[in-house]
PDB file of C-alpha atoms in Angstrom:
ATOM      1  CA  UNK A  29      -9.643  56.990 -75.270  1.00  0.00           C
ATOM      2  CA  UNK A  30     -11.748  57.121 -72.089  1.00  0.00           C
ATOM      3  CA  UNK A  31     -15.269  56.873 -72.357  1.00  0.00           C
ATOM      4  CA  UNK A  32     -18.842  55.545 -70.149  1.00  0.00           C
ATOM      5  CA  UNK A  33     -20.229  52.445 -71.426  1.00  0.00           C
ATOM      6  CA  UNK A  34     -23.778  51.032 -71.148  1.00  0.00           C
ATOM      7  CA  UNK A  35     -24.779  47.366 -71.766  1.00  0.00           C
ATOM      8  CA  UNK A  36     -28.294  46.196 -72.450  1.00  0.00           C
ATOM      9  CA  UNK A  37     -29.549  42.917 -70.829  1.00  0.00           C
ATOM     10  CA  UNK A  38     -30.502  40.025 -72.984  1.00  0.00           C
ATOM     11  CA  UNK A  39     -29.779  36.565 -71.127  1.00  0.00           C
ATOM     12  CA  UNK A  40     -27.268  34.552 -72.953  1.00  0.00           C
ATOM     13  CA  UNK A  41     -27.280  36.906 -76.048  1.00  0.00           C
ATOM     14  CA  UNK A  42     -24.976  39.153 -73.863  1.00  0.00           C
ATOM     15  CA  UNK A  43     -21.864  36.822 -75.584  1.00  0.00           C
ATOM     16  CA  UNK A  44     -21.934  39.209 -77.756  1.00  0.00           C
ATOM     17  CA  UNK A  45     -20.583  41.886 -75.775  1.00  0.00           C
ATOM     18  CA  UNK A  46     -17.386  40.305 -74.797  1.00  0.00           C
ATOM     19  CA  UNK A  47     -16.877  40.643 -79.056  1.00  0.00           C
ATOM     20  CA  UNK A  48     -17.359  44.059 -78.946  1.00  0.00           C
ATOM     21  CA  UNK A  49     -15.242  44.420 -75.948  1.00  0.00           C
ATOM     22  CA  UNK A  50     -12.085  42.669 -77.753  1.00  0.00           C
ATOM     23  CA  UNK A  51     -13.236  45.028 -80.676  1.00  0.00           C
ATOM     24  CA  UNK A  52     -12.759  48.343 -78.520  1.00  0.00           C
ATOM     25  CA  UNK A  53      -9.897  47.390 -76.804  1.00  0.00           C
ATOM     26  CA  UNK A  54      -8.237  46.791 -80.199  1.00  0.00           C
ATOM     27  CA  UNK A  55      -8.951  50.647 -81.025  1.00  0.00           C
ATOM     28  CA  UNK A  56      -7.693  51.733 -77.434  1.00  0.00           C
ATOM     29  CA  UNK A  57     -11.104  52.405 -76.107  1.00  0.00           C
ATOM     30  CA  UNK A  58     -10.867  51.550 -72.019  1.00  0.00           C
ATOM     31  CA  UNK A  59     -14.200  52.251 -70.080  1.00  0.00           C
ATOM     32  CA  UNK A  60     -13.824  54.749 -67.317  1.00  0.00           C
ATOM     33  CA  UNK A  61     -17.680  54.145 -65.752  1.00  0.00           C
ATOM     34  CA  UNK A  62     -19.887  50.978 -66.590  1.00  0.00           C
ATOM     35  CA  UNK A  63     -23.025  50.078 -65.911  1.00  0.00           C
ATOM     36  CA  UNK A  64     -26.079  47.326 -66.742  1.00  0.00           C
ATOM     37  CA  UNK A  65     -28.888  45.513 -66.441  1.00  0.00           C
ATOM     38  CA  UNK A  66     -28.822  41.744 -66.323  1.00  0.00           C
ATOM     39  CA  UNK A  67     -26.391  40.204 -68.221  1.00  0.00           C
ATOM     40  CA  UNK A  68     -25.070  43.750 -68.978  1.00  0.00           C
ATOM     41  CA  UNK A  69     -24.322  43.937 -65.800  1.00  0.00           C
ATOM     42  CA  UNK A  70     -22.731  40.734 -65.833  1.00  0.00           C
ATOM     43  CA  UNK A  71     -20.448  42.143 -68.436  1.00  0.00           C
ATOM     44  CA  UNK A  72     -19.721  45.687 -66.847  1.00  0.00           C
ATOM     45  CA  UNK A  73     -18.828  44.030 -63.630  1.00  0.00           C
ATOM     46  CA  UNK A  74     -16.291  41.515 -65.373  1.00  0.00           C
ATOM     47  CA  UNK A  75     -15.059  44.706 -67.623  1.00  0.00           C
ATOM     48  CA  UNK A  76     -14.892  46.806 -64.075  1.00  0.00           C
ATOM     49  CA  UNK A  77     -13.259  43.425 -62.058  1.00  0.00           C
ATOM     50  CA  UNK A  78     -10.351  44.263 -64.209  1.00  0.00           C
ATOM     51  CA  UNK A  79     -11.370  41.319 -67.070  1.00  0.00           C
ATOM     52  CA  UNK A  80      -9.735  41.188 -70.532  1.00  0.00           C
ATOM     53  CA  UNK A  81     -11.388  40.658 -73.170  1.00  0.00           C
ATOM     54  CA  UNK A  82      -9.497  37.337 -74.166  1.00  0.00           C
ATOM     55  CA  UNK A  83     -10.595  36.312 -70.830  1.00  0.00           C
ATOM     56  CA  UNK A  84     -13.909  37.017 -70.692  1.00  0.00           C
ATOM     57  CA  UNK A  85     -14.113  35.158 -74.043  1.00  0.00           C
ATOM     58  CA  UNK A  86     -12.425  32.287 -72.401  1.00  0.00           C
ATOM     59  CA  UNK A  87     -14.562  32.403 -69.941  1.00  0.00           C
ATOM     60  CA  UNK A  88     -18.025  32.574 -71.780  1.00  0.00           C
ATOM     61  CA  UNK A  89     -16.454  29.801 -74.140  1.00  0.00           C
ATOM     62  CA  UNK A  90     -16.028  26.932 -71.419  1.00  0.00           C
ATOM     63  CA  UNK A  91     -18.645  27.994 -69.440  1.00  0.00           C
ATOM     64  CA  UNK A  92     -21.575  25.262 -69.522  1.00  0.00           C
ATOM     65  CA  UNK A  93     -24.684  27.544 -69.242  1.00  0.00           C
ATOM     66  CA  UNK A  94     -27.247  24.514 -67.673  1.00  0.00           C
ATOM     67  CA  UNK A  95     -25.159  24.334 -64.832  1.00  0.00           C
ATOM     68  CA  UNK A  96     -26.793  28.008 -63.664  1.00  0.00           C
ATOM     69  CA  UNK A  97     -30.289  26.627 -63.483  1.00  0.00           C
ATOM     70  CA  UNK A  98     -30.503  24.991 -60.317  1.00  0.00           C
ATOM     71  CA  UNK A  99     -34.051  24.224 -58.990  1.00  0.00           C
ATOM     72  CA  UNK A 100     -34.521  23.390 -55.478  1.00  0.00           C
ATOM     73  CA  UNK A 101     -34.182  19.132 -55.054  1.00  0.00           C
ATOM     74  CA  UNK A 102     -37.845  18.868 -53.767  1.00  0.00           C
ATOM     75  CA  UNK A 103     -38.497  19.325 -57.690  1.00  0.00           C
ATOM     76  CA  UNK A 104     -36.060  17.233 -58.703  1.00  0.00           C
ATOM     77  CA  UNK A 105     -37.416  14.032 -56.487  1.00  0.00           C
ATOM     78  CA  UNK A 106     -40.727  14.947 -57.311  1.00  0.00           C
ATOM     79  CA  UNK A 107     -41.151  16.866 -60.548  1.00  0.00           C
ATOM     80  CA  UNK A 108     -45.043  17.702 -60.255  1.00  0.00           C
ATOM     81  CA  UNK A 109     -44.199  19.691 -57.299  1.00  0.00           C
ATOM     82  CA  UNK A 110     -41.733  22.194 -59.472  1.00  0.00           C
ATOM     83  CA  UNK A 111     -45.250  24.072 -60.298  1.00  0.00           C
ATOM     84  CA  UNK A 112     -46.035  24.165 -56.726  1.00  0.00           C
ATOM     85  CA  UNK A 113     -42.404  25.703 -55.901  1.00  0.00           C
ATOM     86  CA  UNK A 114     -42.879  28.163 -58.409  1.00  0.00           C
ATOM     87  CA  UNK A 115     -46.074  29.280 -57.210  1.00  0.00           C
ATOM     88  CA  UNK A 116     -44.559  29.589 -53.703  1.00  0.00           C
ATOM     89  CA  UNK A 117     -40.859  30.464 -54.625  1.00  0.00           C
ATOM     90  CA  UNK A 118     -42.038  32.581 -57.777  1.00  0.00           C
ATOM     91  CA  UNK A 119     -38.834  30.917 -59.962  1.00  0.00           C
ATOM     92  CA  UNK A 120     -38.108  27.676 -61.419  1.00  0.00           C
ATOM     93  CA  UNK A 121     -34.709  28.384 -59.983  1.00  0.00           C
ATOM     94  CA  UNK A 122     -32.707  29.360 -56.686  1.00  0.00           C
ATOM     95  CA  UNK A 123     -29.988  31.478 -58.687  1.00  0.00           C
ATOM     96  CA  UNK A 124     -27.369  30.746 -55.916  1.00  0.00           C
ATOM     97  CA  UNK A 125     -25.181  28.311 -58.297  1.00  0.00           C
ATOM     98  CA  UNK A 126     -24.852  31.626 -60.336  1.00  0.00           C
ATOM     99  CA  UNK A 127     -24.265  34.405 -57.282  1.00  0.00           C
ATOM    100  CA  UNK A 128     -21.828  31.255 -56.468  1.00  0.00           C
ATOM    101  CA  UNK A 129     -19.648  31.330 -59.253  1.00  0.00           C
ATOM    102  CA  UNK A 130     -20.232  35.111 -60.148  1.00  0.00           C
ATOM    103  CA  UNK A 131     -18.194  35.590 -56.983  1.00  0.00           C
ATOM    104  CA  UNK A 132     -15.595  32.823 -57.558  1.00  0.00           C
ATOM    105  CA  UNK A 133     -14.872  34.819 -60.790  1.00  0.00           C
ATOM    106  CA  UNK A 134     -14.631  37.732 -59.651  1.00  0.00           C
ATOM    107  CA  UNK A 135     -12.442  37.247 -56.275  1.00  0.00           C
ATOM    108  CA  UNK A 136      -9.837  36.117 -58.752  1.00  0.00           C
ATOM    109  CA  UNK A 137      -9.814  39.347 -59.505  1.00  0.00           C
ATOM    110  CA  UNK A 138     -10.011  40.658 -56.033  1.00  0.00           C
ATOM    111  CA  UNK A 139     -13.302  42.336 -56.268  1.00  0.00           C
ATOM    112  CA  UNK A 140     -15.945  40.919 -53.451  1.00  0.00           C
ATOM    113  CA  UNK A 141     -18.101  44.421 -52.689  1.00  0.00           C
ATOM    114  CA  UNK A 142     -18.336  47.705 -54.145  1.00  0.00           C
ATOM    115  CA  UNK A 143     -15.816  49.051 -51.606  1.00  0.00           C
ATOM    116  CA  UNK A 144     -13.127  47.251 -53.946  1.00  0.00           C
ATOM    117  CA  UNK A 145     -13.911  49.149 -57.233  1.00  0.00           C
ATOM    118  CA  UNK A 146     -13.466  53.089 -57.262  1.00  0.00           C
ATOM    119  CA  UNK A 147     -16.452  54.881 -56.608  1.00  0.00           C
ATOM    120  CA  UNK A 148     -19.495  54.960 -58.840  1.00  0.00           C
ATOM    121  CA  UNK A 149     -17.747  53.124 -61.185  1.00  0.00           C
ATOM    122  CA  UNK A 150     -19.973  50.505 -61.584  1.00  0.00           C
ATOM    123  CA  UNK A 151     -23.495  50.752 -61.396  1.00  0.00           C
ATOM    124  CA  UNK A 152     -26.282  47.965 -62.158  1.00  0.00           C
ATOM    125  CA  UNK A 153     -30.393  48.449 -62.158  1.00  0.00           C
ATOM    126  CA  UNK A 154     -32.798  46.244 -60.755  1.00  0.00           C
ATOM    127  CA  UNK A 155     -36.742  46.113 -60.028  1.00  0.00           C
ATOM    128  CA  UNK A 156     -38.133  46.290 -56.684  1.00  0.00           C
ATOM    129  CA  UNK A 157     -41.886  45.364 -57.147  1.00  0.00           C
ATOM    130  CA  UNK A 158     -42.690  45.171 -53.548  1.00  0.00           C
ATOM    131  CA  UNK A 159     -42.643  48.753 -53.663  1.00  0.00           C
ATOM    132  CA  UNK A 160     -42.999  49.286 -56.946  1.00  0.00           C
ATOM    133  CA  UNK A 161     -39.822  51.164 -58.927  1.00  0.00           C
ATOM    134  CA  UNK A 162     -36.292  50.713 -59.938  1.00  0.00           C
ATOM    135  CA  UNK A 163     -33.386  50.799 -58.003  1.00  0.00           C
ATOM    136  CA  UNK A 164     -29.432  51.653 -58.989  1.00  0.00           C
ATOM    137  CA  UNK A 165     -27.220  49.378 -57.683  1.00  0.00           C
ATOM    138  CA  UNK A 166     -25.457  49.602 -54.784  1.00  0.00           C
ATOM    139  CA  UNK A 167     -26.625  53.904 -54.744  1.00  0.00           C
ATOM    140  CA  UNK A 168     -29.890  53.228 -53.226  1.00  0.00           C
ATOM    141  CA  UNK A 169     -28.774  50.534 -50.734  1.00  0.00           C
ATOM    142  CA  UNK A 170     -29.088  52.618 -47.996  1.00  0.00           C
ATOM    143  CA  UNK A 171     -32.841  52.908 -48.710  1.00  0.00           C
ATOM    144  CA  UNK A 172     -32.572  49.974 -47.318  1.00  0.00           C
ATOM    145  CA  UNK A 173     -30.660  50.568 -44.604  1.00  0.00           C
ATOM    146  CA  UNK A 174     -27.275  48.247 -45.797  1.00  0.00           C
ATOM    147  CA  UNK A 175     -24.232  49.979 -46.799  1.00  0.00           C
ATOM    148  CA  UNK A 176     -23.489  49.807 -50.165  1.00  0.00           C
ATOM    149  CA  UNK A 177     -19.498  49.444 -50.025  1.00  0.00           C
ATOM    150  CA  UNK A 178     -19.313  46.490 -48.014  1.00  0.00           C
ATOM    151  CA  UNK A 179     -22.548  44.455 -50.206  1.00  0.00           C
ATOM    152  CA  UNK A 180     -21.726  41.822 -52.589  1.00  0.00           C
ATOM    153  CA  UNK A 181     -21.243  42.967 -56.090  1.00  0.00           C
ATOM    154  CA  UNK A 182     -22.221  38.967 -57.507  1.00  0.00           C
ATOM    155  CA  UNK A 183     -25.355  39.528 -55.013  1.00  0.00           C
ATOM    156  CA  UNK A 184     -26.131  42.830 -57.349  1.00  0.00           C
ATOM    157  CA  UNK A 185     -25.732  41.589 -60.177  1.00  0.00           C
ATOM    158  CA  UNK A 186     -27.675  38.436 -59.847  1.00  0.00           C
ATOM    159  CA  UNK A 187     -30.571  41.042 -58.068  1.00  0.00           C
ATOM    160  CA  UNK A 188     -30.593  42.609 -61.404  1.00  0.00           C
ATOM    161  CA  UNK A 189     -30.610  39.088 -63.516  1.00  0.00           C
ATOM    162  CA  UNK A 190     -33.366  37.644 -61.751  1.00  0.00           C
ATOM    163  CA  UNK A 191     -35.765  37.042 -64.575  1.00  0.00           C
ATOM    164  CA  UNK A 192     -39.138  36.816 -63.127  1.00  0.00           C
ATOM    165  CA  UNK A 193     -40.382  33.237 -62.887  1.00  0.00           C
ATOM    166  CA  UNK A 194     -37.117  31.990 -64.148  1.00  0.00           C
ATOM    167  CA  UNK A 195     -35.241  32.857 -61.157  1.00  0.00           C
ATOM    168  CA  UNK A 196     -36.428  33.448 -57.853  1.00  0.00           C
ATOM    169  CA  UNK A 197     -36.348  36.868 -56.541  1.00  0.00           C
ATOM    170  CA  UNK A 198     -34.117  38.026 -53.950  1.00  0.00           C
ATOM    171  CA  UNK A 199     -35.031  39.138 -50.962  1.00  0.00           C
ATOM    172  CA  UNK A 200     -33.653  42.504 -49.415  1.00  0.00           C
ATOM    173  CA  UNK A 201     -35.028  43.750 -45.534  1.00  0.00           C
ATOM    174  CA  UNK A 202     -35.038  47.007 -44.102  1.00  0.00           C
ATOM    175  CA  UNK A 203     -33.631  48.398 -41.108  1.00  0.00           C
ATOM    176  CA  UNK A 204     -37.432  48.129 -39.843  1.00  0.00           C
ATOM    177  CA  UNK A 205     -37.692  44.443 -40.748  1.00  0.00           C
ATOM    178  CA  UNK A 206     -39.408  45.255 -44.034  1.00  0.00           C
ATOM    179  CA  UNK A 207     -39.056  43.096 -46.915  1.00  0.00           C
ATOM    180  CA  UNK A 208     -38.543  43.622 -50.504  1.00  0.00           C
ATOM    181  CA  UNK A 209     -38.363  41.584 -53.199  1.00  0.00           C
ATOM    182  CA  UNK A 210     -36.132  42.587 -55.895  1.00  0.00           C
ATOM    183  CA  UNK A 211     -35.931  41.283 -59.553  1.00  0.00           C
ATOM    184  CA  UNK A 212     -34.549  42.063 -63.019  1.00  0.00           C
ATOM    185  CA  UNK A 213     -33.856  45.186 -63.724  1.00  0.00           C
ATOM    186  CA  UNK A 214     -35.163  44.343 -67.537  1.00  0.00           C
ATOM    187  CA  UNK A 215     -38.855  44.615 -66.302  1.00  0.00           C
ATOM    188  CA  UNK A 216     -38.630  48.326 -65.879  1.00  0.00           C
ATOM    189  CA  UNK A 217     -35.162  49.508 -67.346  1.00  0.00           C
ATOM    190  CA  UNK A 218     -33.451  47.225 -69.744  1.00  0.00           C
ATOM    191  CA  UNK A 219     -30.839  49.935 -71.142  1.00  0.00           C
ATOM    192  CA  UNK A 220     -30.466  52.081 -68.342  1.00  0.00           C
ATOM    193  CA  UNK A 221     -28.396  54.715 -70.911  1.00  0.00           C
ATOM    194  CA  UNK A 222     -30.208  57.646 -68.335  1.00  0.00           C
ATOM    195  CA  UNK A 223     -27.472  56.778 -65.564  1.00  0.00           C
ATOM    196  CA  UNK A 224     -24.802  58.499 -67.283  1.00  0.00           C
ATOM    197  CA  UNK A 225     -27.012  61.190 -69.867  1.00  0.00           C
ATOM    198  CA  UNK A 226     -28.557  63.607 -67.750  1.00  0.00           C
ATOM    199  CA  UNK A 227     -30.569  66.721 -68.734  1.00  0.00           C
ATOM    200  CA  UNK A 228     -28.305  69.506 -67.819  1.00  0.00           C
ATOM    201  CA  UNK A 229     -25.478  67.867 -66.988  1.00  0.00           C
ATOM    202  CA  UNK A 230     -22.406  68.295 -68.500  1.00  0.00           C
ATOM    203  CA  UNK A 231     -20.795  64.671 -69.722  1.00  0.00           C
ATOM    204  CA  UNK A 232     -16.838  64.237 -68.922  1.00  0.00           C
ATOM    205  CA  UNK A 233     -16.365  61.990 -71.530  1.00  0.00           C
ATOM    206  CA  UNK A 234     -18.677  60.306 -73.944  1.00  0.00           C
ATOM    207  CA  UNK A 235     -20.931  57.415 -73.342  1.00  0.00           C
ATOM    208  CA  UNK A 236     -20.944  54.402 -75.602  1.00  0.00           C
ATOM    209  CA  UNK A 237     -24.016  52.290 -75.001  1.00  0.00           C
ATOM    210  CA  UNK A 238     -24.363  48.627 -76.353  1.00  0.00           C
ATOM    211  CA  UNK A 239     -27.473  47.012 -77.364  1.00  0.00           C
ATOM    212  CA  UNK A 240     -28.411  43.516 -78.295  1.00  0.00           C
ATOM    213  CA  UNK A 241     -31.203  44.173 -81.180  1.00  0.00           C
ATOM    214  CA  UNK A 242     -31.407  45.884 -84.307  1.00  0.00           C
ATOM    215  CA  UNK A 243     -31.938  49.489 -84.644  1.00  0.00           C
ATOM    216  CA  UNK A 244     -35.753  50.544 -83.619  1.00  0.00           C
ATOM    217  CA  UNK A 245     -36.376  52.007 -86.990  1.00  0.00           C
ATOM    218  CA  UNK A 246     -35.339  48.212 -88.085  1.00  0.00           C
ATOM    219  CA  UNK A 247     -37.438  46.565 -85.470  1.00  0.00           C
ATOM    220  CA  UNK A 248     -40.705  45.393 -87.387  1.00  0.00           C
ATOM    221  CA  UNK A 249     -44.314  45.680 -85.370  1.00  0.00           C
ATOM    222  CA  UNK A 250     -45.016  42.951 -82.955  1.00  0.00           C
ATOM    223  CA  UNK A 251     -47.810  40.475 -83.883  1.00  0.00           C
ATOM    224  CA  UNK A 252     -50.568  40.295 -81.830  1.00  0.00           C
ATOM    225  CA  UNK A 253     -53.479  37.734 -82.200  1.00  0.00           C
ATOM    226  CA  UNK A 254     -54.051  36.050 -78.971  1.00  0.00           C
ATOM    227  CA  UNK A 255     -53.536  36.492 -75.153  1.00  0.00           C
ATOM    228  CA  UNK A 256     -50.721  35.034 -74.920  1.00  0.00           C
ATOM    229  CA  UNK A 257     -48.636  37.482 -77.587  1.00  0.00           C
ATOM    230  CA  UNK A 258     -50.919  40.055 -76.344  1.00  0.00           C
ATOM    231  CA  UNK A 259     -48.795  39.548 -72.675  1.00  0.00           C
ATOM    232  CA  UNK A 260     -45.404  39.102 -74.291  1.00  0.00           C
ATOM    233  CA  UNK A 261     -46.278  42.533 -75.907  1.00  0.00           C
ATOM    234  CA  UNK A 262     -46.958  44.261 -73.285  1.00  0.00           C
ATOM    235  CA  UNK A 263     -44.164  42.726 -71.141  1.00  0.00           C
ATOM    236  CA  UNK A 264     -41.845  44.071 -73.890  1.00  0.00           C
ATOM    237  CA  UNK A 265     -43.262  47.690 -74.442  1.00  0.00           C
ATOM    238  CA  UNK A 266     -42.630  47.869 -70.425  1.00  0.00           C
ATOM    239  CA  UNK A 267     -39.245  47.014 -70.882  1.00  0.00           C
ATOM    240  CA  UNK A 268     -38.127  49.087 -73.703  1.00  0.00           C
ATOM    241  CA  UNK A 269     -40.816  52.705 -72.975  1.00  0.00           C
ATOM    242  CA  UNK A 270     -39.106  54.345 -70.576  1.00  0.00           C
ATOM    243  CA  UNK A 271     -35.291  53.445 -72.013  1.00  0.00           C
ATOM    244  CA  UNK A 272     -36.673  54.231 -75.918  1.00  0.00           C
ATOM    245  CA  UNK A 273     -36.997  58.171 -75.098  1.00  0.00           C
ATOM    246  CA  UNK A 274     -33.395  58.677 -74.188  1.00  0.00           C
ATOM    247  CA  UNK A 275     -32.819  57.126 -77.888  1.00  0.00           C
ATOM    248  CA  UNK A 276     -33.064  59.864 -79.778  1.00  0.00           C
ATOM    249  CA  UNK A 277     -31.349  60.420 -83.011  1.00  0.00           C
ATOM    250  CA  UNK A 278     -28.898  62.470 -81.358  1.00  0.00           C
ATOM    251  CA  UNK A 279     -27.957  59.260 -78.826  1.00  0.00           C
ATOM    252  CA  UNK A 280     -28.381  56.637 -81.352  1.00  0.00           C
ATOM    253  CA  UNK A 281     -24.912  57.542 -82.887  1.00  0.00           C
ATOM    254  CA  UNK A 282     -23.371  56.366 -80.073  1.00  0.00           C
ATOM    255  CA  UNK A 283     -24.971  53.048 -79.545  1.00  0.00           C
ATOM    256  CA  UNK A 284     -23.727  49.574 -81.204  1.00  0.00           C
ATOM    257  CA  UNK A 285     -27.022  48.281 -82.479  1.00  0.00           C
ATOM    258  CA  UNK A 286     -25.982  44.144 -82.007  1.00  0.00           C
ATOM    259  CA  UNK A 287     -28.782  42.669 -84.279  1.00  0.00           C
ATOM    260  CA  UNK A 288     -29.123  39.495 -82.420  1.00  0.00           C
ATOM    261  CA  UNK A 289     -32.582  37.519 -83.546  1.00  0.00           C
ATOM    262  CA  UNK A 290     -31.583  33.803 -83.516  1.00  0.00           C
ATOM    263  CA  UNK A 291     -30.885  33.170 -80.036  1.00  0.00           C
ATOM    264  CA  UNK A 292     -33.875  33.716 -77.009  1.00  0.00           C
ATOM    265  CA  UNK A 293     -32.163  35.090 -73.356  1.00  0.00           C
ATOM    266  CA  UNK A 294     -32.518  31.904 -71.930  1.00  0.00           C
ATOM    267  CA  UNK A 295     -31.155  29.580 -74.693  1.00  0.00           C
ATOM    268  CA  UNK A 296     -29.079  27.967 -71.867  1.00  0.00           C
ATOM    269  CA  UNK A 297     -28.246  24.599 -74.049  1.00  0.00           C
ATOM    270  CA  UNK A 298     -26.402  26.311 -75.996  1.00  0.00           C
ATOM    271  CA  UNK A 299     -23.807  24.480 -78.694  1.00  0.00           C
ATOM    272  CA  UNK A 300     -20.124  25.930 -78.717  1.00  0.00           C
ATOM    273  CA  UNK A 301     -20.771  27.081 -82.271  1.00  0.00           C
ATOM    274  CA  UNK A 302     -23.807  28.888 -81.358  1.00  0.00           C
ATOM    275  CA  UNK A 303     -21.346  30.996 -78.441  1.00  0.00           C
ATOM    276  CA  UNK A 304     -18.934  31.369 -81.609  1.00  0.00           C
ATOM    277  CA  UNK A 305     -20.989  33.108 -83.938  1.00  0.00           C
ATOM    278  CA  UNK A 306     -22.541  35.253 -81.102  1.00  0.00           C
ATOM    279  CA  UNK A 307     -18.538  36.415 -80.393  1.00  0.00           C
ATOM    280  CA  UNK A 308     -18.028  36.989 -83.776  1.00  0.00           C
ATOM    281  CA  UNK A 309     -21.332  38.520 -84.269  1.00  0.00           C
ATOM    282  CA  UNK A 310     -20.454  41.202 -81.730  1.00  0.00           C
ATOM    283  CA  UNK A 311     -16.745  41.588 -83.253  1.00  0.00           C
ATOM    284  CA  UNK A 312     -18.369  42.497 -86.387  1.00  0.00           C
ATOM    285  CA  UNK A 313     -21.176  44.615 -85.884  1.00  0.00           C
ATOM    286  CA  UNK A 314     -18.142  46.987 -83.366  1.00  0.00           C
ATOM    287  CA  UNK A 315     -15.952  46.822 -86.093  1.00  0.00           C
ATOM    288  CA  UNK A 316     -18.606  48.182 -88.695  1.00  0.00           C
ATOM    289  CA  UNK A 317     -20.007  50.773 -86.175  1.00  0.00           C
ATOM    290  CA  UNK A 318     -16.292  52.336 -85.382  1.00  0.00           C
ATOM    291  CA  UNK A 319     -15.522  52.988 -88.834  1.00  0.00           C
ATOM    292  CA  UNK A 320     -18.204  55.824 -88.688  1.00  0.00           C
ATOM    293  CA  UNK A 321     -18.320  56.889 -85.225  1.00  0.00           C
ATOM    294  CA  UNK A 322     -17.557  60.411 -84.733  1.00  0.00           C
ATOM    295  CA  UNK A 323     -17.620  61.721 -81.068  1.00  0.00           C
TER     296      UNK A 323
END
């Protein structure tokens, strides 16, 4: 069975998905379209690279996580002057290690731009706060006056991971020389389920999305007593408003809720065990959901 898949971002939680993966593979579900934000779109461009599930679990399993954060040496030498790099790169970290191996991974494969995978097959969001909205990855490219078949697909989907502060943003320019700077796609569309449910439009197959949190009936009110939570809150609600209307009871039958609490997005140290019961968490919670799917 052929169907559109959808993956949530989440940081390192997203181990999970490559569990659900193996899961639907098992039942003969194969993903015709994919698409992402952060490491969702990590895992729709490994699914749409032509990666196994076995593999990606391989993968995930050896991979050492701390090796992605790579701040510039300046703030090695001298580690006072991180907080002046962040203030003047806006991110702890480069993100090049990760674009680096991204497309290491995925040339095995022999994927390097969007011109190697079939048209609009994948797609990716990220945040363009120079100019203040979202942009689907590589469609609105030529806003920017680059062509999307022959741009980077690691380069995309490390656009759409850059978590602000963490990792720098990147950097896209115009045909007029105008800069842009482009970060995750979380900030203003973390489960970007509207690229394949449109009003009026009639769907070719169905769309399975996959989400790293509880259900929102399940999701218990956020506590807010100082400024601090009072940013985190607000931070959030931008990230989940404009996705949470496409969520409607009619939708939410076709999403895998993965209740992931324990783990934070940027638990980087993480033990092998941890990555194990995030696999098997995502196993699980698949196998539970497609005993009462109906499509």
């Amino acid at each position: 069975m052929k169907v559109d898949a959808v993956f949530a971002g989440g940081g390192v939680k997203a181990l999970a998905f490559s569990g659900a993966f193996q899961e639907l593979k098992k039942k003969n579900i194969t993903f015709e379209r994919v698409a992402g934000t952060s490491a969702g779109a990590l895992t729709a461009a490994l699914i749409k690279a032509g990666y196994e599930a076995e593999e990606m679990n391989e993968l995930f399993s050896d991979m050492d996580l701390r090796e992605f954060l790579d701040p510039r040496v300046i703030g090695n030498v001298f580690p006072f002057l991180r907080w002046v790099m962040l203030y003047r790169k806006m991110g702890l970290y480069k993100g090049v290690t990760f674009e680096m191996w991204l497309e290491k991974v995925l040339s095995k494969k022999g994927v390097k731009t969007f011109g190697d995978l079939p048209e609009g097959s994948l797609k990716m969001v990220a945040s363009d706060i120079t100019n203040g909205r979202f942009i689907v990855l590589p469609d609105d490219l030529p806003r920017y006056g680059i062509d999307e078949k022959s741009f980077s697909v690691a380069k995309a989907v490390r656009m759409s991971a850059s978590l602000p502060y963490f990792f720098e943003p990147v950097k896209l320019k115009n045909e007029h020389g105008e800069e842009a700077l482009i970060v995750d796609g979380g900030v203003l569309s973390n489960f970007p389920i509207w690229l394949f449910i449109r009003k009026r439009e009639k769907r070719e197959r169905p769309v399975l999305g996959l989400r790293l949190s509880p259900e929102y009936d399940q999701i218990p009110p956020r506590k807010i007593n100082n400024g601090l939570s009072f940013l985190h809150s607000m931070f959030e609600t931008m990230r989940t408003a404009h996705d949470q209307r496409y969520v409607t009871k009619l939708h939410a039958k076709n999403i895998i809720f993965i209740p992931v609490k324990e783990v934070t997005s940027t638990h980087f140290n993480m033990s092998e065990d941890e990555k194990h019961q995030l696999i098997l968490l995502g196993k699980q919670t698949t196998k539970d959901f497609l005993k009462t799917w109906s499509y």
